Short mmCIF file of C-alpha atoms in Angstrom, two decimals:
data_model
loop_
_atom_site.label_atom_id
_atom_site.label_comp_id
_atom_site.label_asym_id
_atom_site.label_seq_id
_atom_site.Cartn_x
_atom_site.Cartn_y
_atom_site.Cartn_z
CA UNK J 87 30.94 40.16 66.51
CA UNK J 88 32.88 37.61 64.69
CA UNK J 89 34.69 37.78 61.48
CA UNK J 90 33.31 34.37 60.39
CA UNK J 91 30.50 34.28 57.74
CA UNK J 92 27.10 32.80 58.37
CA UNK J 93 28.04 29.84 56.34
CA UNK J 94 30.91 29.06 58.93
CA UNK J 95 28.83 29.77 61.98
CA UNK J 96 25.71 27.68 61.19
CA UNK J 97 25.30 24.17 59.99
CA UNK J 98 22.26 23.92 57.74
CA UNK J 99 22.05 20.08 58.33
CA UNK J 100 21.19 20.99 61.92
CA UNK J 101 17.36 21.27 61.84
CA UNK J 102 17.50 24.07 64.50
CA UNK J 103 19.95 26.23 62.42
CA UNK J 104 17.86 25.49 59.40
CA UNK J 105 14.84 26.88 60.92
CA UNK J 106 16.50 29.81 62.68
CA UNK J 107 17.96 30.74 59.31
CA UNK J 108 14.49 30.75 57.65
CA UNK J 109 15.12 27.58 55.62
CA UNK J 110 18.43 29.15 54.33
CA UNK J 111 16.86 32.59 53.41
CA UNK J 112 19.07 34.23 56.23
CA UNK J 113 22.17 33.20 54.46
CA UNK J 114 21.47 35.87 51.81
CA UNK J 115 24.51 38.33 51.72
CA UNK J 116 22.11 41.26 51.19
CA UNK J 117 19.21 42.04 53.39
CA UNK J 118 18.70 38.59 55.26
CA UNK J 119 15.72 40.01 57.20
CA UNK J 120 13.92 40.96 54.07
CA UNK J 121 14.76 37.47 52.62
CA UNK J 122 13.61 35.86 55.85
CA UNK J 123 10.21 37.72 55.53
CA UNK J 124 9.92 36.68 51.90
CA UNK J 125 10.45 33.05 53.03
CA UNK J 126 7.54 33.39 55.38
CA UNK J 127 5.03 34.22 52.57
CA UNK J 128 4.57 30.66 51.10
CA UNK J 129 4.33 29.29 54.65
CA UNK J 130 1.93 31.96 55.60
CA UNK J 131 -0.14 31.19 52.37
CA UNK J 132 -0.36 27.57 53.27
CA UNK J 133 -1.36 28.33 56.85
CA UNK J 134 -3.88 30.92 55.84
CA UNK J 135 -6.06 28.06 54.51
CA UNK J 136 -6.52 26.82 58.14
CA UNK J 137 -9.57 27.99 60.21
CA UNK J 138 -8.61 31.15 62.09
CA UNK J 139 -8.12 29.52 65.55
CA UNK J 140 -5.70 27.11 63.97
CA UNK J 141 -3.85 29.83 62.25
CA UNK J 142 -3.47 31.61 65.64
CA UNK J 143 -2.19 28.43 67.16
CA UNK J 144 0.40 28.04 64.59
CA UNK J 145 1.35 31.76 65.03
CA UNK J 146 1.62 31.30 68.79
CA UNK J 147 3.65 28.06 68.18
CA UNK J 148 5.98 29.84 65.68
CA UNK J 149 6.63 32.52 68.37
CA UNK J 150 7.01 30.08 71.35
CA UNK J 151 9.30 27.77 69.59
CA UNK J 152 11.14 30.70 68.09
CA UNK J 153 12.48 31.86 71.34
CA UNK J 154 14.10 28.45 71.87
CA UNK J 155 15.14 28.17 68.18
CA UNK J 156 16.74 31.52 68.08
CA UNK J 157 18.34 30.99 71.53
CA UNK J 158 20.07 27.71 70.68
CA UNK J 159 21.15 29.01 67.20
CA UNK J 160 22.54 32.28 68.62
CA UNK J 161 24.49 30.36 71.42
CA UNK J 162 25.78 27.82 68.87
CA UNK J 163 27.06 30.66 66.60
CA UNK J 164 28.44 32.58 69.69
CA UNK J 165 26.81 35.75 68.23
CA UNK J 166 23.67 37.33 69.83
CA UNK J 167 21.03 38.03 67.14
CA UNK J 168 23.27 37.24 64.21
CA UNK J 169 21.67 38.78 61.02
CA UNK J 170 21.27 35.40 59.44
CA UNK J 171 18.75 34.37 62.28
CA UNK J 172 15.53 35.36 60.51
CA UNK J 173 12.90 32.97 62.36
CA UNK J 174 11.83 36.19 64.17
CA UNK J 175 10.84 37.69 60.78
CA UNK J 176 8.77 34.79 59.99
CA UNK J 177 6.99 35.15 63.30
CA UNK J 178 6.51 38.90 62.85
CA UNK J 179 4.98 38.42 59.45
CA UNK J 180 2.63 35.89 60.67
CA UNK J 181 1.48 38.21 63.48
CA UNK J 182 1.08 40.96 60.88
CA UNK J 183 -1.32 38.89 58.90
CA UNK J 184 -3.65 37.71 61.68
CA UNK J 185 -7.30 38.03 60.57
CA UNK J 186 -6.37 39.88 57.29
CA UNK J 187 -8.02 38.58 54.18
CA UNK J 188 -5.58 37.05 51.86
CA UNK J 189 -4.88 38.67 48.42
CA UNK J 190 -1.73 39.85 46.48
CA UNK J 191 -2.49 43.28 47.84
CA UNK J 192 -2.53 42.46 51.50
CA UNK J 193 0.43 40.27 51.30
CA UNK J 194 2.37 43.07 49.64
CA UNK J 195 1.15 45.66 52.21
CA UNK J 196 1.68 43.38 55.22
CA UNK J 197 5.25 42.59 53.93
CA UNK J 198 6.06 46.32 53.53
CA UNK J 199 4.48 47.48 56.81
CA UNK J 200 6.12 44.66 58.78
CA UNK J 201 9.60 45.48 57.18
CA UNK J 202 9.17 49.14 57.87
CA UNK J 203 8.67 48.51 61.62
CA UNK J 204 11.29 45.87 61.81
CA UNK J 205 13.77 48.23 60.05
CA UNK J 206 12.96 51.57 61.53
CA UNK J 207 12.17 50.29 64.95
CA UNK J 208 10.17 53.05 66.45
CA UNK J 209 9.79 53.47 70.12
CA UNK J 210 9.19 51.01 72.09
CA UNK J 211 10.57 48.52 69.39
CA UNK J 212 14.02 50.14 69.63
CA UNK J 213 13.93 50.14 73.36
CA UNK J 214 12.97 46.48 73.47
CA UNK J 215 15.57 45.62 70.93
CA UNK J 216 18.27 47.18 73.12
CA UNK J 217 17.05 45.69 76.45
CA UNK J 218 15.82 42.22 75.81
CA UNK J 219 18.53 39.40 75.56
CA UNK J 220 18.63 35.75 74.53
CA UNK J 221 16.19 33.95 72.28
CA UNK J 222 13.40 36.12 73.83
CA UNK J 223 15.26 39.25 72.90
CA UNK J 224 15.81 38.01 69.39
CA UNK J 225 12.09 37.39 68.97
CA UNK J 226 10.30 40.20 70.94
CA UNK J 227 11.19 43.12 68.83
CA UNK J 228 9.80 41.46 65.70
CA UNK J 229 6.77 40.30 67.56
CA UNK J 230 6.03 43.88 68.53
CA UNK J 231 6.94 45.03 65.02
CA UNK J 232 4.37 42.50 63.86
CA UNK J 233 1.75 43.94 66.32
CA UNK J 234 2.41 47.34 65.10
CA UNK J 235 2.21 46.31 61.37
CA UNK J 236 -0.86 44.25 62.11
CA UNK J 237 -2.52 47.13 63.81
CA UNK J 238 -2.29 49.12 60.66
CA UNK J 239 -3.41 46.18 58.57
CA UNK J 240 -6.41 45.81 60.76
CA UNK J 241 -7.35 49.54 60.37
CA UNK J 242 -7.04 49.29 56.55
CA UNK J 243 -8.74 45.92 55.79
CA UNK J 244 -11.16 45.23 58.60
#
């Protein structure tokens, strides 16, 4: 780990860094992952108006492009999975909310369940987090956390 701050490691004028840092939300000095998940909510609300097949396509695109975005930003910073990189939280939240009816309640619960799984990292999320590397490694634990949170949301709301 480096002693440099996220402001020194990332260039917000670089579109890849801007996206990797969740439109700047990852620069929060406290709980950048939570801030990144919060930044996902307006984007989710916008995309939730799409037909479900398009929402799934956007979610897959966020995940696929996220591997590359996170890999590039991580390499540019010289730090694997720097806390400021929160694109993976955006992807995880989108996965959590697949096919869930949109309401204030569902967004709050989806946010809470996703953050719980992302922070606690129960097995196999913790194992994946330790083993996977690069942009894929940055993304995959949050994708799985999103799948876990999404499964709970499905049981509650569908």
